[in-house]
PDB file of C-alpha atoms in Angstrom:
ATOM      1  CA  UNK T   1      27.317  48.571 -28.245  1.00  0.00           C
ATOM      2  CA  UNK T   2      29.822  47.807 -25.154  1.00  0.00           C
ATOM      3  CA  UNK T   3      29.689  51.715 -23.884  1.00  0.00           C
ATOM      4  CA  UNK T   4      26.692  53.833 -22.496  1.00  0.00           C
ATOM      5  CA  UNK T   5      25.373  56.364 -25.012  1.00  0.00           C
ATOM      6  CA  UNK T   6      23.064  58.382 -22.903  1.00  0.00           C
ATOM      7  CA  UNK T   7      24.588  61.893 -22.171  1.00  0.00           C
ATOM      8  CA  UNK T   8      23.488  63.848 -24.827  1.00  0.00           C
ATOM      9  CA  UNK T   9      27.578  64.666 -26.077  1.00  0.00           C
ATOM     10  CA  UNK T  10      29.610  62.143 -26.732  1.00  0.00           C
ATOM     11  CA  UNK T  11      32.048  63.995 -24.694  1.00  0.00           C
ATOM     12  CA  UNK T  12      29.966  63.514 -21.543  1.00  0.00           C
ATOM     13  CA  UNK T  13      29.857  60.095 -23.146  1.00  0.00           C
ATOM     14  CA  UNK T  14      33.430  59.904 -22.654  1.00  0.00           C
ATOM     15  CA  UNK T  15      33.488  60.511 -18.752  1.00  0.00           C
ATOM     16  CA  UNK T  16      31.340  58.018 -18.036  1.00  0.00           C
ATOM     17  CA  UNK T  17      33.454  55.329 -19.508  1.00  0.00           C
ATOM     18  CA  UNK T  18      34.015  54.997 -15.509  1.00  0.00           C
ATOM     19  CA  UNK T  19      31.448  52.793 -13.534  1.00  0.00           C
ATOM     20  CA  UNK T  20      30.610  53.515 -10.122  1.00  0.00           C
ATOM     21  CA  UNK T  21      32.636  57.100 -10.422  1.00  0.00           C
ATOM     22  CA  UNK T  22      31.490  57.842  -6.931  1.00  0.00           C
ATOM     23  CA  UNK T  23      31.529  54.200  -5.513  1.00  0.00           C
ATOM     24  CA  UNK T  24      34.768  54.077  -4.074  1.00  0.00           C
ATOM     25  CA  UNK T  25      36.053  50.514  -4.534  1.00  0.00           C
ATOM     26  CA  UNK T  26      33.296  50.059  -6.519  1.00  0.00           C
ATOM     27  CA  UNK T  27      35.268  52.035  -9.236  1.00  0.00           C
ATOM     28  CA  UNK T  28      35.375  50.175 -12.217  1.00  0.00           C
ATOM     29  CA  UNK T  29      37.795  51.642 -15.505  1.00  0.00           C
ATOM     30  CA  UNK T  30      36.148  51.212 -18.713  1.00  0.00           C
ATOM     31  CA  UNK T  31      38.858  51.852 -20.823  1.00  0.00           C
ATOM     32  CA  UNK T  32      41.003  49.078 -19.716  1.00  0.00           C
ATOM     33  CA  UNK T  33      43.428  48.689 -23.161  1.00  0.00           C
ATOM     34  CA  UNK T  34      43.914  51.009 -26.205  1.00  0.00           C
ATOM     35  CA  UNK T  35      42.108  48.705 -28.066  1.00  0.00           C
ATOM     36  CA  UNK T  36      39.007  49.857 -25.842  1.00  0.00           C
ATOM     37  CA  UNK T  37      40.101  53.453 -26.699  1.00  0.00           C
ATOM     38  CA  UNK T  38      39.502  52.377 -30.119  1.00  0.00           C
ATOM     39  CA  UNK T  39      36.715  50.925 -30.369  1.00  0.00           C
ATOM     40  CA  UNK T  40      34.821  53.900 -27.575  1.00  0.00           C
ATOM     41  CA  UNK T  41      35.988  56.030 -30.756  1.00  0.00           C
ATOM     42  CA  UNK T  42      34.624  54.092 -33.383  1.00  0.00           C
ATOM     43  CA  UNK T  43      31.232  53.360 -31.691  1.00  0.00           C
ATOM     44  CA  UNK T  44      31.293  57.446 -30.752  1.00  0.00           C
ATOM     45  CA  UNK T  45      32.041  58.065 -34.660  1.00  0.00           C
ATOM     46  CA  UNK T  46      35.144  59.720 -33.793  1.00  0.00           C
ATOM     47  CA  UNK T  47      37.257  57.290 -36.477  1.00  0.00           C
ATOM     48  CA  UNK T  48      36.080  55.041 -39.212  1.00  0.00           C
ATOM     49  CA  UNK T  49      36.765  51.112 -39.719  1.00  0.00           C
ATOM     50  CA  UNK T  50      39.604  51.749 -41.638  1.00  0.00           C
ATOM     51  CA  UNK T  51      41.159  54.416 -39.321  1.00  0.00           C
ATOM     52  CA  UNK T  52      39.903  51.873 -36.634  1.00  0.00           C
ATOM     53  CA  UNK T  53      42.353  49.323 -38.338  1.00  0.00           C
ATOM     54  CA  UNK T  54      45.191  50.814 -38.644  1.00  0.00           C
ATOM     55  CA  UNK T  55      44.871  52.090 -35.101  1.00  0.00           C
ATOM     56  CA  UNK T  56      44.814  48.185 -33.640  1.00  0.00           C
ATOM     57  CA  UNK T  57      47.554  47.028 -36.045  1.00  0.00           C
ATOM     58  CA  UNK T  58      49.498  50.347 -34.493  1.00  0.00           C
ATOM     59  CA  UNK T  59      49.181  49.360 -31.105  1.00  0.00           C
ATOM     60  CA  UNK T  60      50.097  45.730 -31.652  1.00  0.00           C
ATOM     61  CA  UNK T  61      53.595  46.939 -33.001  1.00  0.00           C
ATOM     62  CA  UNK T  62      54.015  48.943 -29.923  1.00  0.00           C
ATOM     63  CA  UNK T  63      52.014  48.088 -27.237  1.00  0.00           C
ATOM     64  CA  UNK T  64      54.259  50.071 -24.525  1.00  0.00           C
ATOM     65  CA  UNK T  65      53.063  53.687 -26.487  1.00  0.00           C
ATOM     66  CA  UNK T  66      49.784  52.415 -26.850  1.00  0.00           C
ATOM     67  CA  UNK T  67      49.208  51.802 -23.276  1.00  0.00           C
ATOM     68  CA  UNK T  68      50.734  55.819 -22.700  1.00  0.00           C
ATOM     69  CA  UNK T  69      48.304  56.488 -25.300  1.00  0.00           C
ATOM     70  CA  UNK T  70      45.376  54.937 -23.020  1.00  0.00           C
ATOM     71  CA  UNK T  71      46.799  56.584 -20.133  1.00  0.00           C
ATOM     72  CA  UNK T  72      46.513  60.138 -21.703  1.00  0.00           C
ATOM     73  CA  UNK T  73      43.211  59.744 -22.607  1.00  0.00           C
ATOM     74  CA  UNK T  74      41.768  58.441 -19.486  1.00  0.00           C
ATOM     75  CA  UNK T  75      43.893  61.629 -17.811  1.00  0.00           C
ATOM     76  CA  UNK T  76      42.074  63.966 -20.368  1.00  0.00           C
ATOM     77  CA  UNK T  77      38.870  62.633 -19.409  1.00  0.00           C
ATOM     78  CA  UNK T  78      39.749  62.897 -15.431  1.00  0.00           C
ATOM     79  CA  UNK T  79      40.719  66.514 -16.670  1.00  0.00           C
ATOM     80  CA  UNK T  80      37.330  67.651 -17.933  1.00  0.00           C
ATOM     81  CA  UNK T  81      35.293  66.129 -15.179  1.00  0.00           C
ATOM     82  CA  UNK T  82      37.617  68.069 -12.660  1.00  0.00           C
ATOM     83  CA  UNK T  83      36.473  71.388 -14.635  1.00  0.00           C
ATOM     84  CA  UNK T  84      33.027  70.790 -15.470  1.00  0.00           C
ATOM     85  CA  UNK T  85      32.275  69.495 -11.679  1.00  0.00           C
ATOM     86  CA  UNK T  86      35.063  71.205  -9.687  1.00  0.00           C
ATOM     87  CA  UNK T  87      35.916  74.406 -11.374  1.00  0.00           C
ATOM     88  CA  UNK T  88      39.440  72.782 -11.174  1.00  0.00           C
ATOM     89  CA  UNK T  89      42.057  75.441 -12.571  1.00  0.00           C
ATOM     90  CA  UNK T  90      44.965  73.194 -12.761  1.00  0.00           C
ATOM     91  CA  UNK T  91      42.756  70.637 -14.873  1.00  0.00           C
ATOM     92  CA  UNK T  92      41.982  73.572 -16.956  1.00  0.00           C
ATOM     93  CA  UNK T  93      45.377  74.222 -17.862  1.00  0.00           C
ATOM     94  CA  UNK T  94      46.069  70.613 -18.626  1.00  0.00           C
ATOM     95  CA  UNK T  95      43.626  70.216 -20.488  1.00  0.00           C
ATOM     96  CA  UNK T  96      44.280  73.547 -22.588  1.00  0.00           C
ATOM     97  CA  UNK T  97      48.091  72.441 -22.838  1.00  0.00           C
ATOM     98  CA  UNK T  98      47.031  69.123 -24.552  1.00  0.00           C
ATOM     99  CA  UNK T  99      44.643  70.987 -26.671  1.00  0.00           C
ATOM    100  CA  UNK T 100      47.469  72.896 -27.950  1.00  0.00           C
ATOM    101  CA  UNK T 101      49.004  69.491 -28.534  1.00  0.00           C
ATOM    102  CA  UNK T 102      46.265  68.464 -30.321  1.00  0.00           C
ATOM    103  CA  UNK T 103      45.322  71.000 -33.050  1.00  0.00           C
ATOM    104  CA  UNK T 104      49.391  71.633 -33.342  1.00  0.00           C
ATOM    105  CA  UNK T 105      49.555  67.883 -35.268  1.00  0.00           C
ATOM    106  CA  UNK T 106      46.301  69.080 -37.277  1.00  0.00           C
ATOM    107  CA  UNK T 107      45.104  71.198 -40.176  1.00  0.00           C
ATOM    108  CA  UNK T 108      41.719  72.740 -40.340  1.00  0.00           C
ATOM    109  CA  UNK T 109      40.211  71.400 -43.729  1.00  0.00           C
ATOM    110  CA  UNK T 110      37.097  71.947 -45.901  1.00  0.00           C
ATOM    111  CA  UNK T 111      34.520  69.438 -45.524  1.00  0.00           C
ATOM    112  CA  UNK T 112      31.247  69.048 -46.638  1.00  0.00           C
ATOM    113  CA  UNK T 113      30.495  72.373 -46.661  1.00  0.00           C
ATOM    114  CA  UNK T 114      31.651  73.305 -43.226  1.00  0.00           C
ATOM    115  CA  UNK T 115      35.597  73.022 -41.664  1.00  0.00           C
ATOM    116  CA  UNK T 116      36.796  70.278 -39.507  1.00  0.00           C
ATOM    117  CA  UNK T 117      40.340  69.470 -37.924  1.00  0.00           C
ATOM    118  CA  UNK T 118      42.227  66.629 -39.764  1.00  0.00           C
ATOM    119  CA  UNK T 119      45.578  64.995 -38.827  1.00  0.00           C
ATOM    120  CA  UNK T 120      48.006  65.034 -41.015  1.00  0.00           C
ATOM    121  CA  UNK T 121      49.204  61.343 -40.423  1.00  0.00           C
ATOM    122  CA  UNK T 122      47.401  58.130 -38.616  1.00  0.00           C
ATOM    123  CA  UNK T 123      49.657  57.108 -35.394  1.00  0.00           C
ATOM    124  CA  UNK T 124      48.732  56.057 -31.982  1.00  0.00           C
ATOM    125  CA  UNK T 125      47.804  59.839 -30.855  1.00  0.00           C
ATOM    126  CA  UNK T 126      44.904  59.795 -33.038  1.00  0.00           C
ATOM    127  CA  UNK T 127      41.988  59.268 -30.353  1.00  0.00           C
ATOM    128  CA  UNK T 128      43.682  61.514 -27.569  1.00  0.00           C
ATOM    129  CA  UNK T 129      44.230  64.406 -30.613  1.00  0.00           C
ATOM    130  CA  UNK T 130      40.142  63.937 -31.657  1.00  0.00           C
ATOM    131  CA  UNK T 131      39.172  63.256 -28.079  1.00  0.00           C
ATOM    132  CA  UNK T 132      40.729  66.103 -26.605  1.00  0.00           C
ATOM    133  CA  UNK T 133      39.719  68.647 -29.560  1.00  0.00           C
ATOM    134  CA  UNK T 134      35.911  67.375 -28.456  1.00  0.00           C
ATOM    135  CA  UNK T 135      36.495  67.805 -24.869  1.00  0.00           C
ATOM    136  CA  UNK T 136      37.517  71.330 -25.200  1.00  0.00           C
ATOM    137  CA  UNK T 137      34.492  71.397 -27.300  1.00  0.00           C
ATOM    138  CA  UNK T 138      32.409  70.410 -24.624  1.00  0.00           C
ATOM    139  CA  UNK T 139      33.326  72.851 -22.543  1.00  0.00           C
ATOM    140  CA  UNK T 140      32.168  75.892 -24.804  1.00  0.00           C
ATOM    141  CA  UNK T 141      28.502  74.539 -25.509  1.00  0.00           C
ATOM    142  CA  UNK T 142      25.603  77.564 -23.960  1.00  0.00           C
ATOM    143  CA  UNK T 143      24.201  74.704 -22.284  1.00  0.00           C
ATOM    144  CA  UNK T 144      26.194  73.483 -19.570  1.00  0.00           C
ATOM    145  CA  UNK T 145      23.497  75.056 -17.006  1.00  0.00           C
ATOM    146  CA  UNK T 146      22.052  71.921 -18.427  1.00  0.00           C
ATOM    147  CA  UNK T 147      24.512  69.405 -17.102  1.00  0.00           C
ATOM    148  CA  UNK T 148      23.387  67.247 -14.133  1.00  0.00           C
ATOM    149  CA  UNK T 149      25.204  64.334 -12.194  1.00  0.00           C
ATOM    150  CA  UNK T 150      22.968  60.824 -11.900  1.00  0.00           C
ATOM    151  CA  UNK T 151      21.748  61.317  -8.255  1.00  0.00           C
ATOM    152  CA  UNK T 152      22.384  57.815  -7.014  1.00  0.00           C
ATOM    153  CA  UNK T 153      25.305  58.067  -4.250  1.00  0.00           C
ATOM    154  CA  UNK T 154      27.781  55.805  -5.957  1.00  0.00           C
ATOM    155  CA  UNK T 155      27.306  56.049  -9.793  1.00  0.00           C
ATOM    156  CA  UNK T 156      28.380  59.077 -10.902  1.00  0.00           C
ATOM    157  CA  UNK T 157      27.553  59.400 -14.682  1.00  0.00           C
ATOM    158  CA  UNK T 158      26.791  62.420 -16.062  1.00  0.00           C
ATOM    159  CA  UNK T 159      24.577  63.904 -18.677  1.00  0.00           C
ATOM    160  CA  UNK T 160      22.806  66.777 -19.745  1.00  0.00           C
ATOM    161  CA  UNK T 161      19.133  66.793 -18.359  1.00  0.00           C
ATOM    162  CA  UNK T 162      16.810  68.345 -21.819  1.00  0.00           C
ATOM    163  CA  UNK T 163      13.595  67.094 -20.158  1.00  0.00           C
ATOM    164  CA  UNK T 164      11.307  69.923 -20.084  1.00  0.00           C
ATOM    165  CA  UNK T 165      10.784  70.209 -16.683  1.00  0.00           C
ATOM    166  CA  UNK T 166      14.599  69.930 -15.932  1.00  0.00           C
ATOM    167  CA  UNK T 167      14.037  67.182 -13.302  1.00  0.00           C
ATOM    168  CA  UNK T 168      15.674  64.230 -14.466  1.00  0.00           C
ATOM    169  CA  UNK T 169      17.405  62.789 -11.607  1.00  0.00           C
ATOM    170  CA  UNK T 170      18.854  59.422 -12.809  1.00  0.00           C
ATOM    171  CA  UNK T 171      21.553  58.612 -15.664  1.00  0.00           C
ATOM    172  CA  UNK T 172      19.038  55.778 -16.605  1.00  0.00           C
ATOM    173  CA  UNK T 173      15.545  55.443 -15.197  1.00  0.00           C
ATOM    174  CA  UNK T 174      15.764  51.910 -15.853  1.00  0.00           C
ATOM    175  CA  UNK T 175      18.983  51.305 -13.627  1.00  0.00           C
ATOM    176  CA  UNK T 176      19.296  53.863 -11.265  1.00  0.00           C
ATOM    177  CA  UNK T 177      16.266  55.286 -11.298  1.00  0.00           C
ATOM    178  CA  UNK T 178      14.485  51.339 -10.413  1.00  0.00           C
ATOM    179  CA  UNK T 179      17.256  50.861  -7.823  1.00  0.00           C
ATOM    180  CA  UNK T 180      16.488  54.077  -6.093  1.00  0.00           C
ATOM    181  CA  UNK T 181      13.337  54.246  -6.277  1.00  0.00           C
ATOM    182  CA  UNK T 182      13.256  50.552  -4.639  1.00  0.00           C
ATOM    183  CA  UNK T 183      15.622  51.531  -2.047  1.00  0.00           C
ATOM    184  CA  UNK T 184      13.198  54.339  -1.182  1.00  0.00           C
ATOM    185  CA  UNK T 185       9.990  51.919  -0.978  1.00  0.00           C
ATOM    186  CA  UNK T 186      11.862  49.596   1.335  1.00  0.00           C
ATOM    187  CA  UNK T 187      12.934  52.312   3.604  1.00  0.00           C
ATOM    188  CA  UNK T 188       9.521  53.668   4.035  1.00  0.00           C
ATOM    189  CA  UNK T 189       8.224  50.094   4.612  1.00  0.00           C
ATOM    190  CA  UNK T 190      11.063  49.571   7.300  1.00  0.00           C
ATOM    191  CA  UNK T 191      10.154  53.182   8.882  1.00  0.00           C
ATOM    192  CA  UNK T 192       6.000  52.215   9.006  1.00  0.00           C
ATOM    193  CA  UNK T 193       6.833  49.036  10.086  1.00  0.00           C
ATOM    194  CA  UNK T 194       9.023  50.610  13.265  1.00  0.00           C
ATOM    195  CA  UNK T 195       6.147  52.928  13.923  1.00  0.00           C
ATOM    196  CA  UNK T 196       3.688  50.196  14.361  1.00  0.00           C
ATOM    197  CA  UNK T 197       5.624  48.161  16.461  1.00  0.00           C
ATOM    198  CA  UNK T 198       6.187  50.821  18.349  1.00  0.00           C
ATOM    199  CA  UNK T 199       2.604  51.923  18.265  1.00  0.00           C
ATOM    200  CA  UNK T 200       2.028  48.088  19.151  1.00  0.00           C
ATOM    201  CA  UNK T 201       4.635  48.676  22.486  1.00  0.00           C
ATOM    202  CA  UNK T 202       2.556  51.928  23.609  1.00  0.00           C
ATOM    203  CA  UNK T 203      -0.655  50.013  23.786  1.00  0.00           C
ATOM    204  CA  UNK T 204       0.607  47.115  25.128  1.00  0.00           C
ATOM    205  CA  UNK T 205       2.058  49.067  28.235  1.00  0.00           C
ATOM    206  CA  UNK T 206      -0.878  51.352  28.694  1.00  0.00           C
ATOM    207  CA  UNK T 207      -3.033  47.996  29.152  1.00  0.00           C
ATOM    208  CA  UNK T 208      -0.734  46.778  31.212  1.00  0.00           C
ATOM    209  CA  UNK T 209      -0.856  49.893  33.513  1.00  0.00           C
ATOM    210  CA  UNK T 210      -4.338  50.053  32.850  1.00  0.00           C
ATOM    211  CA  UNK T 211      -4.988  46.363  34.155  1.00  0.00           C
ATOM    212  CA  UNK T 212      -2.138  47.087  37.164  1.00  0.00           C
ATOM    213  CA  UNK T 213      -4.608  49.856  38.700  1.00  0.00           C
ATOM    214  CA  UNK T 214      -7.372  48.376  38.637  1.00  0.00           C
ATOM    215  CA  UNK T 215      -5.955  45.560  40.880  1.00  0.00           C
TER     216      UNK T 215
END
């Protein structure tokens, strides 16, 4: 798979389709083409093969819409992490008016026993229409007390923390959790090394003074 999968909602999934959130210049776009749109859908289940077909030939007939396609869904995105992290109003309201948007070009269907939202034809809104719909989602699930922010300074990814202890710190213990927890080694092997040479400078002087009166 080319995306992270580690969030525990796809939706969450979603927002950290940006690397180094937090890194400043480090900031690094995931979703870079519609065709990456596409195929951060498909590997998220949110289309099939066939609707992931259609969807490239789509965007090679019109490129231009595609790329405002891309555009809109990396805004949605930028719109839930302003409400889940900021409380942002305004991003609220966006993200309600493209809701609207999205269930407007929809019908509610039967489906295996439960109801789902289908679209009544396969264009280039497809991903922002599903994405959005699963963003708004995200935002009503009773366990956002859950949600946590990958503690390293300049990553940024988010996730919801189930451990049982709620203490998970890192998006990955095996990236940022290593890295950290390396950084934090070093550091204290900088600071003990600093307090013995100083510890070395104080007993160096007190011979000396020691050795200076007894001349």
């Amino acid at each position: 798979m080319r995306f992270g999968h580690i969030a525990g909602d796809r939706m969450l999934d979603l927002v950290n389709t940006v690397a180094w959130r937090r890194g400043g210049p480090r900031r690094t776009e995931s979703l870079r083409t519609y065709a990456d749109v596409v195929e951060w859908c498909l590997e998220s289940e949110l289309i099939d093969q066939d609707e992931a077909a259609a969807l490239r030939g789509l965007a090679e007939r019109d490129g231009a819409a595609a790329e405002r396609e891309r555009e809109q869904v990396v805004a949605a995105r930028e719109k839930v992490y302003g409400v889940l992290f900021a409380d942002d109003a305004e991003a609220a309201a966006g993200l309600a008016h493209l809701y609207r948007a999205a269930i407007a070009a929809a019908d509610l269907v039967p489906a295996d026993g439960r109801w789902r939202w289908q679209e009544r034809e396969t264009d280039l809104r497809l991903p922002r229409h599903r994405i959005v719909r699963g963003l708004v989602a995200l935002t009503q699930r009773d366990d956002l007390d859950r949600l946590h922010q990958c503690e390293d300074a300049a990553c940024g990814w988010v996730y919801l923390d189930t451990s049982p202890r709620r203490n998970r710190r890192w998006c990955d213990t095996k990236d940022c959790g290593d890295r950290n927890r390396a950084r934090a080694y070093y550091a204290r092997q900088k600071q003990k090394q600093k307090q013995k040479q100083k510890q070395t400078e104080i007993e160096t002087e007190t011979e000396t003074q020691a050795q200076m009166q007894t001349q």
